[in-house]
mmCIF file of C-alpha atoms and ligand atoms in Angstrom:
data_model
loop_
_atom_site.group_PDB
_atom_site.id
_atom_site.type_symbol
_atom_site.label_atom_id
_atom_site.label_comp_id
_atom_site.label_asym_id
_atom_site.label_seq_id
_atom_site.Cartn_x
_atom_site.Cartn_y
_atom_site.Cartn_z
ATOM 1 C CA MET P 1 27.014 23.170 37.778
ATOM 2 C CA SER P 2 25.887 19.542 38.230
ATOM 3 C CA ILE P 3 24.283 17.659 35.317
ATOM 4 C CA SER P 4 21.031 17.713 37.225
ATOM 5 C CA ASP P 5 21.080 21.532 37.599
ATOM 6 C CA LYS P 6 22.080 21.930 33.979
ATOM 7 C CA ILE P 7 19.195 19.791 32.676
ATOM 8 C CA ASP P 8 16.714 21.436 35.081
ATOM 9 C CA ASN P 9 17.767 24.874 33.821
ATOM 10 C CA LEU P 10 17.486 23.782 30.212
ATOM 11 C CA LEU P 11 13.990 22.437 30.797
ATOM 12 C CA ILE P 12 12.891 25.682 32.463
ATOM 13 C CA LYS P 13 14.336 27.625 29.522
ATOM 14 C CA ALA P 14 12.557 25.326 27.041
ATOM 15 C CA GLU P 15 9.213 25.461 28.833
ATOM 16 C CA ILE P 16 9.043 29.248 28.830
ATOM 17 C CA GLY P 17 9.866 29.275 25.113
ATOM 18 C CA ARG P 18 13.420 30.585 25.064
ATOM 19 C CA ASN P 19 15.341 29.347 22.061
ATOM 20 C CA LEU P 20 17.414 26.195 22.510
ATOM 21 C CA THR P 21 20.903 26.244 20.998
ATOM 22 C CA ARG P 22 22.467 23.242 19.220
ATOM 23 C CA THR P 23 24.501 22.613 22.402
ATOM 24 C CA ASP P 24 21.296 22.671 24.500
ATOM 25 C CA ILE P 25 19.572 20.224 22.152
ATOM 26 C CA ILE P 26 22.515 17.823 22.258
ATOM 27 C CA ALA P 27 22.559 18.047 26.073
ATOM 28 C CA LEU P 28 18.850 17.126 26.221
ATOM 29 C CA LEU P 29 19.329 14.217 23.818
ATOM 30 C CA LYS P 30 22.379 12.944 25.701
ATOM 31 C CA ALA P 31 21.034 13.435 29.242
ATOM 32 C CA PRO P 32 21.075 10.199 31.272
ATOM 33 C CA GLY P 33 17.999 7.946 31.015
ATOM 34 C CA ASP P 34 16.573 9.130 34.381
ATOM 35 C CA TYR P 35 15.769 12.501 32.787
ATOM 36 C CA SER P 36 13.483 11.101 30.092
ATOM 37 C CA THR P 37 10.348 11.435 32.233
ATOM 38 C CA ASP P 38 11.129 15.089 33.047
ATOM 39 C CA ILE P 39 11.785 15.890 29.374
ATOM 40 C CA PHE P 40 8.531 14.162 28.295
ATOM 41 C CA ASP P 41 6.551 15.948 31.037
ATOM 42 C CA VAL P 42 7.788 19.386 30.002
ATOM 43 C CA ALA P 43 7.073 18.634 26.317
ATOM 44 C CA ASP P 44 3.594 17.423 27.301
ATOM 45 C CA ARG P 45 2.909 20.704 29.149
ATOM 46 C CA VAL P 46 4.134 22.772 26.177
ATOM 47 C CA ARG P 47 1.919 20.669 23.861
ATOM 48 C CA ARG P 48 -1.085 21.317 26.129
ATOM 49 C CA GLN P 49 -0.373 25.025 26.351
ATOM 50 C CA GLN P 50 0.237 25.464 22.594
ATOM 51 C CA MET P 51 -2.138 22.940 21.028
ATOM 52 C CA GLY P 52 -4.717 22.057 23.702
ATOM 53 C CA ASN P 53 -5.771 18.611 24.819
ATOM 54 C CA GLU P 54 -7.323 17.399 21.609
ATOM 55 C CA ILE P 55 -5.900 14.896 19.167
ATOM 56 C CA PHE P 56 -6.375 15.416 15.436
ATOM 57 C CA LEU P 57 -6.844 12.590 12.931
ATOM 58 C CA ARG P 58 -5.576 12.250 9.350
ATOM 59 C CA GLY P 59 -6.762 9.303 7.230
ATOM 60 C CA ILE P 60 -4.032 7.697 5.109
ATOM 61 C CA ILE P 61 -4.478 5.957 1.757
ATOM 62 C CA GLU P 62 -1.307 4.169 0.609
ATOM 63 C CA PHE P 63 -2.300 4.026 -3.035
ATOM 64 C CA SER P 64 0.857 2.599 -4.694
ATOM 65 C CA ASN P 65 3.765 0.601 -3.317
ATOM 66 C CA TYR P 66 5.808 0.955 -6.513
ATOM 67 C CA CYS P 67 8.968 3.009 -6.030
ATOM 68 C CA GLU P 68 11.746 4.004 -8.399
ATOM 69 C CA ARG P 69 14.227 4.695 -5.578
ATOM 70 C CA ASN P 70 16.473 2.295 -3.746
ATOM 71 C CA CYS P 71 16.685 3.610 -0.160
ATOM 72 C CA LEU P 72 18.704 1.153 1.910
ATOM 73 C CA TYR P 73 16.193 1.064 4.784
ATOM 74 C CA CYS P 74 12.912 0.729 2.929
ATOM 75 C CA GLY P 75 10.947 -2.375 1.951
ATOM 76 C CA LEU P 76 9.436 -0.530 -1.045
ATOM 77 C CA ARG P 77 12.879 -0.051 -2.666
ATOM 78 C CA LYS P 78 12.830 -1.022 -6.309
ATOM 79 C CA SER P 79 15.381 -3.834 -5.852
ATOM 80 C CA ASN P 80 13.136 -5.650 -3.384
ATOM 81 C CA SER P 81 11.817 -8.315 -5.732
ATOM 82 C CA SER P 82 10.035 -10.213 -2.973
ATOM 83 C CA LEU P 83 7.435 -7.457 -2.525
ATOM 84 C CA SER P 84 4.100 -7.952 -4.251
ATOM 85 C CA ARG P 85 3.433 -4.600 -5.919
ATOM 86 C CA TYR P 86 0.047 -2.881 -6.312
ATOM 87 C CA ARG P 87 -1.484 0.313 -7.579
ATOM 88 C CA MET P 88 -4.984 1.212 -6.471
ATOM 89 C CA THR P 89 -7.312 2.268 -9.269
ATOM 90 C CA GLU P 90 -8.675 5.799 -9.311
ATOM 91 C CA ASP P 91 -12.124 4.420 -8.419
ATOM 92 C CA GLU P 92 -10.680 2.545 -5.434
ATOM 93 C CA ILE P 93 -8.880 5.667 -4.216
ATOM 94 C CA ILE P 94 -12.017 7.821 -4.498
ATOM 95 C CA ALA P 95 -14.123 5.147 -2.765
ATOM 96 C CA THR P 96 -11.598 5.008 0.098
ATOM 97 C CA ALA P 97 -11.611 8.813 0.408
ATOM 98 C CA LYS P 98 -15.406 8.653 0.700
ATOM 99 C CA GLN P 99 -15.041 6.085 3.457
ATOM 100 C CA ILE P 100 -12.709 8.472 5.329
ATOM 101 C CA LYS P 101 -15.269 11.245 4.940
ATOM 102 C CA LYS P 102 -17.982 8.943 6.316
ATOM 103 C CA THR P 103 -16.063 8.280 9.536
ATOM 104 C CA GLY P 104 -15.816 12.045 10.164
ATOM 105 C CA VAL P 105 -12.037 12.273 9.635
ATOM 106 C CA PRO P 106 -11.623 15.606 7.805
ATOM 107 C CA THR P 107 -8.290 15.121 6.022
ATOM 108 C CA VAL P 108 -6.883 12.504 3.675
ATOM 109 C CA VAL P 109 -3.191 11.765 3.152
ATOM 110 C CA LEU P 110 -2.475 10.294 -0.298
ATOM 111 C CA GLN P 111 0.786 8.396 0.078
ATOM 112 C CA SER P 112 2.878 6.319 -2.331
ATOM 113 C CA GLY P 113 6.413 5.404 -3.292
ATOM 114 C CA GLU P 114 8.038 7.559 -5.979
ATOM 115 C CA ASP P 115 5.926 6.146 -8.789
ATOM 116 C CA SER P 116 5.921 8.079 -12.069
ATOM 117 C CA PHE P 117 2.931 6.037 -13.283
ATOM 118 C CA PHE P 118 1.056 8.534 -11.120
ATOM 119 C CA SER P 119 1.949 11.488 -13.320
ATOM 120 C CA THR P 120 1.220 15.077 -12.374
ATOM 121 C CA ASP P 121 -1.972 15.007 -14.478
ATOM 122 C CA ARG P 122 -3.155 11.767 -12.919
ATOM 123 C CA ILE P 123 -2.565 13.084 -9.384
ATOM 124 C CA CYS P 124 -4.241 16.412 -10.199
ATOM 125 C CA ARG P 125 -7.273 14.527 -11.499
ATOM 126 C CA LEU P 126 -7.433 12.542 -8.270
ATOM 127 C CA ILE P 127 -7.145 15.683 -6.158
ATOM 128 C CA GLU P 128 -9.943 17.411 -8.088
ATOM 129 C CA GLN P 129 -12.235 14.392 -7.850
ATOM 130 C CA ILE P 130 -11.639 13.916 -4.134
ATOM 131 C CA LYS P 131 -12.163 17.629 -3.494
ATOM 132 C CA ASN P 132 -15.392 17.705 -5.528
ATOM 133 C CA GLU P 133 -16.842 14.530 -4.106
ATOM 134 C CA THR P 134 -15.761 14.757 -0.450
ATOM 135 C CA GLY P 135 -14.457 18.253 0.339
ATOM 136 C CA LEU P 136 -11.680 16.639 2.405
ATOM 137 C CA VAL P 137 -8.489 18.584 3.113
ATOM 138 C CA ILE P 138 -5.865 16.849 0.953
ATOM 139 C CA THR P 139 -2.289 16.060 1.940
ATOM 140 C CA LEU P 140 0.113 14.568 -0.583
ATOM 141 C CA SER P 141 3.050 12.340 0.275
ATOM 142 C CA VAL P 142 4.361 11.221 -3.102
ATOM 143 C CA GLY P 143 8.039 12.141 -2.912
ATOM 144 C CA GLU P 144 10.181 14.665 -4.739
ATOM 145 C CA ARG P 145 8.579 16.491 -7.666
ATOM 146 C CA SER P 146 9.395 19.742 -9.456
ATOM 147 C CA ALA P 147 8.252 23.131 -8.162
ATOM 148 C CA SER P 148 5.873 23.400 -11.123
ATOM 149 C CA ASP P 149 4.341 20.009 -10.220
ATOM 150 C CA PHE P 150 3.819 21.253 -6.658
ATOM 151 C CA GLN P 151 2.106 24.315 -8.064
ATOM 152 C CA SER P 152 -0.168 22.165 -10.247
ATOM 153 C CA PHE P 153 -1.096 20.035 -7.217
ATOM 154 C CA GLN P 154 -1.929 23.169 -5.294
ATOM 155 C CA GLN P 155 -4.038 24.596 -8.113
ATOM 156 C CA ALA P 156 -5.902 21.275 -8.278
ATOM 157 C CA GLY P 157 -6.778 21.645 -4.587
ATOM 158 C CA ALA P 158 -4.022 19.994 -2.494
ATOM 159 C CA ASN P 159 -3.473 21.766 0.815
ATOM 160 C CA ARG P 160 -0.607 19.971 2.519
ATOM 161 C CA TYR P 161 2.529 18.054 1.569
ATOM 162 C CA LEU P 162 4.657 15.627 3.558
ATOM 163 C CA LEU P 163 8.299 15.082 2.580
ATOM 164 C CA LYS P 164 10.492 13.803 5.384
ATOM 165 C CA HIS P 165 14.095 14.936 5.054
ATOM 166 C CA GLU P 166 15.049 11.683 6.898
ATOM 167 C CA THR P 167 18.452 12.952 8.062
ATOM 168 C CA ALA P 168 20.123 16.367 8.010
ATOM 169 C CA SER P 169 23.571 14.838 7.476
ATOM 170 C CA PRO P 170 24.430 15.110 3.744
ATOM 171 C CA GLU P 171 26.839 12.141 4.010
ATOM 172 C CA LEU P 172 24.389 9.867 5.831
ATOM 173 C CA TYR P 173 21.591 10.948 3.471
ATOM 174 C CA LYS P 174 23.660 10.047 0.424
ATOM 175 C CA TYR P 175 24.506 6.676 1.938
ATOM 176 C CA ILE P 176 20.961 5.646 2.911
ATOM 177 C CA ARG P 177 19.331 7.101 -0.229
ATOM 178 C CA PRO P 178 21.690 6.172 -3.104
ATOM 179 C CA GLY P 179 21.516 8.581 -6.018
ATOM 180 C CA CYS P 180 19.659 11.219 -3.987
ATOM 181 C CA HIS P 181 20.896 14.545 -2.635
ATOM 182 C CA LEU P 182 19.896 16.271 0.560
ATOM 183 C CA ASP P 183 20.132 19.712 -1.090
ATOM 184 C CA LYS P 184 17.489 18.743 -3.607
ATOM 185 C CA ARG P 185 15.176 17.448 -0.889
ATOM 186 C CA MET P 186 15.580 20.632 1.115
ATOM 187 C CA GLN P 187 14.941 22.712 -2.005
ATOM 188 C CA CYS P 188 11.667 20.820 -2.535
ATOM 189 C CA LEU P 189 10.673 21.596 1.053
ATOM 190 C CA ARG P 190 11.447 25.288 0.625
ATOM 191 C CA SER P 191 9.427 25.397 -2.619
ATOM 192 C CA LEU P 192 6.479 23.850 -0.809
ATOM 193 C CA LYS P 193 6.715 26.426 1.975
ATOM 194 C CA HIS P 194 7.012 29.292 -0.515
ATOM 195 C CA LEU P 195 3.919 28.058 -2.344
ATOM 196 C CA GLY P 196 2.001 28.135 0.923
ATOM 197 C CA PHE P 197 1.503 24.408 1.470
ATOM 198 C CA GLU P 198 1.234 23.286 5.052
ATOM 199 C CA THR P 199 4.521 21.427 4.875
ATOM 200 C CA GLY P 200 5.603 18.383 6.816
ATOM 201 C CA THR P 201 9.094 17.052 7.192
ATOM 202 C CA GLY P 202 10.725 14.664 9.645
ATOM 203 C CA ASN P 203 13.409 12.110 10.304
ATOM 204 C CA MET P 204 14.245 8.580 11.340
ATOM 205 C CA VAL P 205 15.852 7.932 14.704
ATOM 206 C CA GLY P 206 18.359 5.133 15.233
ATOM 207 C CA LEU P 207 19.853 4.962 11.736
ATOM 208 C CA PRO P 208 23.239 3.258 11.470
ATOM 209 C CA GLY P 209 25.946 5.925 11.747
ATOM 210 C CA GLN P 210 23.615 8.543 13.224
ATOM 211 C CA THR P 211 24.928 10.630 16.129
ATOM 212 C CA MET P 212 23.233 12.921 18.653
ATOM 213 C CA GLU P 213 24.828 15.830 16.795
ATOM 214 C CA ILE P 214 23.105 14.716 13.576
ATOM 215 C CA LEU P 215 19.789 14.390 15.410
ATOM 216 C CA ALA P 216 20.264 17.921 16.766
ATOM 217 C CA ASP P 217 20.805 19.127 13.185
ATOM 218 C CA ASP P 218 17.566 17.368 12.161
ATOM 219 C CA LEU P 219 15.702 19.282 14.838
ATOM 220 C CA ILE P 220 17.329 22.581 13.902
ATOM 221 C CA PHE P 221 16.392 22.013 10.252
ATOM 222 C CA MET P 222 12.746 21.389 11.238
ATOM 223 C CA LYS P 223 12.756 24.666 13.158
ATOM 224 C CA GLN P 224 14.562 26.679 10.474
ATOM 225 C CA LEU P 225 12.225 25.444 7.742
ATOM 226 C CA ASP P 226 9.322 26.526 9.942
ATOM 227 C CA ALA P 227 7.763 23.130 9.148
ATOM 228 C CA ASP P 228 4.086 22.790 10.020
ATOM 229 C CA MET P 229 4.075 19.022 10.607
ATOM 230 C CA LEU P 230 6.826 16.746 11.897
ATOM 231 C CA GLY P 231 6.931 12.995 11.353
ATOM 232 C CA ILE P 232 9.520 11.482 13.694
ATOM 233 C CA GLY P 233 9.800 7.711 13.685
ATOM 234 C CA PRO P 234 12.244 5.022 14.734
ATOM 235 C CA PHE P 235 14.395 3.259 12.146
ATOM 236 C CA ILE P 236 13.160 -0.330 11.887
ATOM 237 C CA ALA P 237 15.302 -2.673 9.795
ATOM 238 C CA HIS P 238 13.458 -4.452 6.997
ATOM 239 C CA PRO P 239 14.612 -8.055 6.328
ATOM 240 C CA ASP P 240 14.569 -7.594 2.540
ATOM 241 C CA THR P 241 16.899 -4.579 2.519
ATOM 242 C CA PRO P 242 20.661 -4.103 2.920
ATOM 243 C CA PHE P 243 19.991 -3.004 6.533
ATOM 244 C CA ALA P 244 18.462 -6.391 7.457
ATOM 245 C CA GLY P 245 19.379 -7.524 10.945
ATOM 246 C CA ILE P 246 20.437 -4.154 12.343
ATOM 247 C CA ASP P 247 18.818 -3.849 15.756
ATOM 248 C CA ASN P 248 16.948 -0.774 16.894
ATOM 249 C CA ASP P 249 14.563 -1.134 19.780
ATOM 250 C CA ASP P 250 15.357 2.288 21.204
ATOM 251 C CA ILE P 251 11.892 3.778 21.467
ATOM 252 C CA GLU P 252 13.183 6.034 24.254
ATOM 253 C CA LEU P 253 15.447 8.043 21.968
ATOM 254 C CA THR P 254 12.679 8.489 19.384
ATOM 255 C CA LEU P 255 10.363 9.783 22.126
ATOM 256 C CA ARG P 256 13.083 12.155 23.256
ATOM 257 C CA VAL P 257 13.421 13.553 19.726
ATOM 258 C CA VAL P 258 9.607 13.996 19.601
ATOM 259 C CA ALA P 259 9.743 15.827 22.953
ATOM 260 C CA VAL P 260 12.594 18.130 21.946
ATOM 261 C CA ALA P 261 10.827 18.823 18.615
ATOM 262 C CA ARG P 262 7.814 20.023 20.601
ATOM 263 C CA LEU P 263 9.983 22.189 22.865
ATOM 264 C CA LEU P 264 11.748 23.719 19.887
ATOM 265 C CA THR P 265 8.890 24.190 17.385
ATOM 266 C CA ARG P 266 6.034 24.865 19.864
ATOM 267 C CA ASN P 267 2.858 24.854 17.717
ATOM 268 C CA THR P 268 3.571 22.235 15.030
ATOM 269 C CA ASN P 269 1.376 19.208 14.404
ATOM 270 C CA ILE P 270 3.318 16.127 15.462
ATOM 271 C CA PRO P 271 1.890 12.651 14.805
ATOM 272 C CA ALA P 272 2.425 9.678 17.064
ATOM 273 C CA THR P 273 3.832 7.603 14.204
ATOM 274 C CA THR P 274 2.722 4.075 13.336
ATOM 275 C CA ALA P 275 6.375 2.989 13.467
ATOM 276 C CA LEU P 276 6.430 3.839 17.188
ATOM 277 C CA ALA P 277 3.344 1.664 17.729
ATOM 278 C CA THR P 278 5.180 -1.111 15.885
ATOM 279 C CA LEU P 279 8.191 -1.005 18.206
ATOM 280 C CA HIS P 280 6.190 -0.860 21.438
ATOM 281 C CA PRO P 281 2.567 -1.805 22.256
ATOM 282 C CA GLN P 282 2.105 1.542 24.017
ATOM 283 C CA GLY P 283 4.295 3.483 21.563
ATOM 284 C CA ARG P 284 1.496 5.643 20.236
ATOM 285 C CA LEU P 285 0.208 6.645 23.685
ATOM 286 C CA LEU P 286 3.728 7.277 24.943
ATOM 287 C CA ALA P 287 4.361 9.661 22.034
ATOM 288 C CA LEU P 288 1.061 11.445 22.712
ATOM 289 C CA GLN P 289 2.362 12.063 26.241
ATOM 290 C CA ALA P 290 5.763 13.266 25.042
ATOM 291 C CA GLY P 291 4.643 16.103 22.770
ATOM 292 C CA ALA P 292 2.644 14.498 19.915
ATOM 293 C CA ASN P 293 -0.930 15.588 19.093
ATOM 294 C CA VAL P 294 -1.924 13.777 15.864
ATOM 295 C CA VAL P 295 -2.787 10.189 14.900
ATOM 296 C CA MET P 296 -2.992 8.941 11.318
ATOM 297 C CA PRO P 297 -5.269 5.892 10.963
ATOM 298 C CA ASP P 298 -4.580 3.810 7.871
ATOM 299 C CA PHE P 299 -7.619 3.466 5.571
ATOM 300 C CA THR P 300 -5.792 1.541 2.820
ATOM 301 C CA PRO P 301 -8.054 -1.390 1.810
ATOM 302 C CA GLU P 302 -7.205 -4.682 3.526
ATOM 303 C CA ILE P 303 -6.054 -6.375 0.305
ATOM 304 C CA TYR P 304 -3.270 -3.804 -0.067
ATOM 305 C CA LYS P 305 -2.469 -2.659 3.464
ATOM 306 C CA SER P 306 0.055 -5.335 4.433
ATOM 307 C CA ARG P 307 1.859 -4.863 1.094
ATOM 308 C CA TYR P 308 2.771 -1.245 1.911
ATOM 309 C CA ASP P 309 5.747 -2.793 3.603
ATOM 310 C CA ILE P 310 8.170 0.083 4.300
ATOM 311 C CA TYR P 311 9.241 -1.606 7.534
ATOM 312 C CA PRO P 312 8.210 -4.969 9.019
ATOM 313 C CA GLY P 313 5.635 -5.633 11.736
ATOM 314 C CA LYS P 314 3.119 -2.855 11.068
ATOM 315 C CA THR P 315 0.560 -3.492 13.778
ATOM 316 C CA ASP P 316 -2.202 -1.322 12.384
ATOM 317 C CA THR P 317 -3.760 -3.958 10.130
ATOM 318 C CA ASN P 318 -7.309 -3.615 11.503
ATOM 319 C CA PRO P 319 -9.961 -1.665 9.595
ATOM 320 C CA ALA P 320 -9.496 2.052 10.300
ATOM 321 C CA GLU P 321 -12.969 2.317 11.899
ATOM 322 C CA GLU P 322 -11.872 -0.241 14.537
ATOM 323 C CA THR P 323 -8.604 1.610 15.049
ATOM 324 C CA ILE P 324 -10.526 4.855 15.651
ATOM 325 C CA GLU P 325 -12.845 3.173 18.186
ATOM 326 C CA LYS P 326 -9.851 1.716 20.033
ATOM 327 C CA LEU P 327 -8.115 5.089 19.836
ATOM 328 C CA LYS P 328 -11.071 6.840 21.422
ATOM 329 C CA SER P 329 -10.844 4.683 24.539
ATOM 330 C CA ASP P 330 -7.028 4.766 24.663
ATOM 331 C CA ILE P 331 -7.049 8.530 24.313
ATOM 332 C CA GLN P 332 -9.699 8.899 27.008
ATOM 333 C CA SER P 333 -7.493 6.868 29.350
ATOM 334 C CA ILE P 334 -4.846 9.604 29.166
ATOM 335 C CA GLY P 335 -7.381 12.409 29.666
ATOM 336 C CA ARG P 336 -7.476 13.549 26.037
ATOM 337 C CA THR P 337 -10.194 13.679 23.386
ATOM 338 C CA ILE P 338 -10.365 13.370 19.600
ATOM 339 C CA ASN P 339 -11.097 16.507 17.622
ATOM 340 C CA PHE P 340 -12.718 15.795 14.244
ATOM 341 C CA SER P 341 -11.878 19.204 12.786
ATOM 342 C CA VAL P 342 -9.184 19.934 10.213
ATOM 343 C CA GLY P 343 -6.530 20.996 12.737
ATOM 344 C CA ASN P 344 -4.569 23.515 10.687
ATOM 345 C CA ARG P 345 -1.408 24.883 12.144
ATOM 346 C CA GLN P 346 -1.826 28.554 12.862
ATOM 347 C CA ILE P 347 -0.533 29.951 9.563
ATOM 348 C CA ARG P 348 2.094 32.650 9.461
ATOM 349 C CA PRO P 349 3.506 33.953 6.156
ATOM 350 C CA TYR P 350 6.686 32.057 5.254
ATOM 351 C CA GLN P 351 9.692 34.321 5.750
ATOM 352 C CA GLY P 352 12.309 31.919 4.345
ATOM 353 C CA ILE P 353 14.807 30.134 6.555
ATOM 354 C CA THR P 354 14.772 31.553 10.082
ATOM 355 C CA HIS P 355 17.733 31.563 12.446
HETATM 356 S S1 SF4 I 401 11.804 5.659 1.416
HETATM 357 FE FE1 SF4 I 401 10.380 6.452 -0.129
HETATM 358 S S2 SF4 I 401 11.679 6.916 -1.896
HETATM 359 FE FE2 SF4 I 401 12.871 5.538 -0.593
HETATM 360 S S3 SF4 I 401 12.469 3.461 -1.368
HETATM 361 FE FE3 SF4 I 401 10.983 3.876 0.282
HETATM 362 S S4 SF4 I 401 9.163 4.675 -0.707
HETATM 363 FE FE4 SF4 I 401 10.872 4.822 -2.155
#
């Protein structure tokens, strides 16, 4: 069978929803560049069929750029002494959540480095206040915590949790996140699923030492976890980290991983990540046409926004209201509309790891 026939057959199989094997996934990731458009088109059709034509918004507040970890790729790593650190006050966080509510965005994502200043009690208090004063659906993205912390967050009113696994290779994980273990991360994700959180995971594409086989394992992990949200972004080297100077301008491969994630997981919520918009002026729109269906405007106040410096060149430094206005016209240009509802994934009871 020619490569062309093989890829065509795989795409037919993927579009009708038959399961893709690890070998199939690797073949789609490795297919020559000419096949990208076909892969994106099929993922776009599956997205339309599973999720409709609407794009859901989540408003992010990056409330602390302190982090106790030392990930080799990240500008927030604790050894980066050139970063000017900040913690938003509780009043500032609540005021920003109210601003999100005012724009009609129905969910807030509270994101920070791993910062133990924000103890379980402090975060629970924030969740309760935001719930009482805005009624927003609350997503947390505050790193690894214990199962009992997750339970406390849930009892306080948190609905969703984002914890990217970053890479499914235990060796690569250990290398890029010194002192951390992939098993522990995966255990956190399983606890979140068992508790009934809408759970997001995801990876970085283009990491040094990453192979197509590792990327396939990332995708299989996302599927096996039955993740509800998938954040897939390109690795972008930060100049104040040990990975400074490593080139990655391969937006194409990131889009391919987004597309295959859609083919594999069908009805998950997949954001067009800010990192994609950083690598390419049309990155966000390209992702929305390759399987993505969510955008996450950044509501962090201007005085802090540029200091949440995970990777360099974040383009989304305008006020979130302006970003949403621009989004509306961009999204219209590709025949889509914004949906201001919560956009839950259709919930099924978690059955544990599926194979
Ligand atoms: S990736 Fe997360 S845990 Fe690692 S240094 Fe950055 S903020 Fe901290």
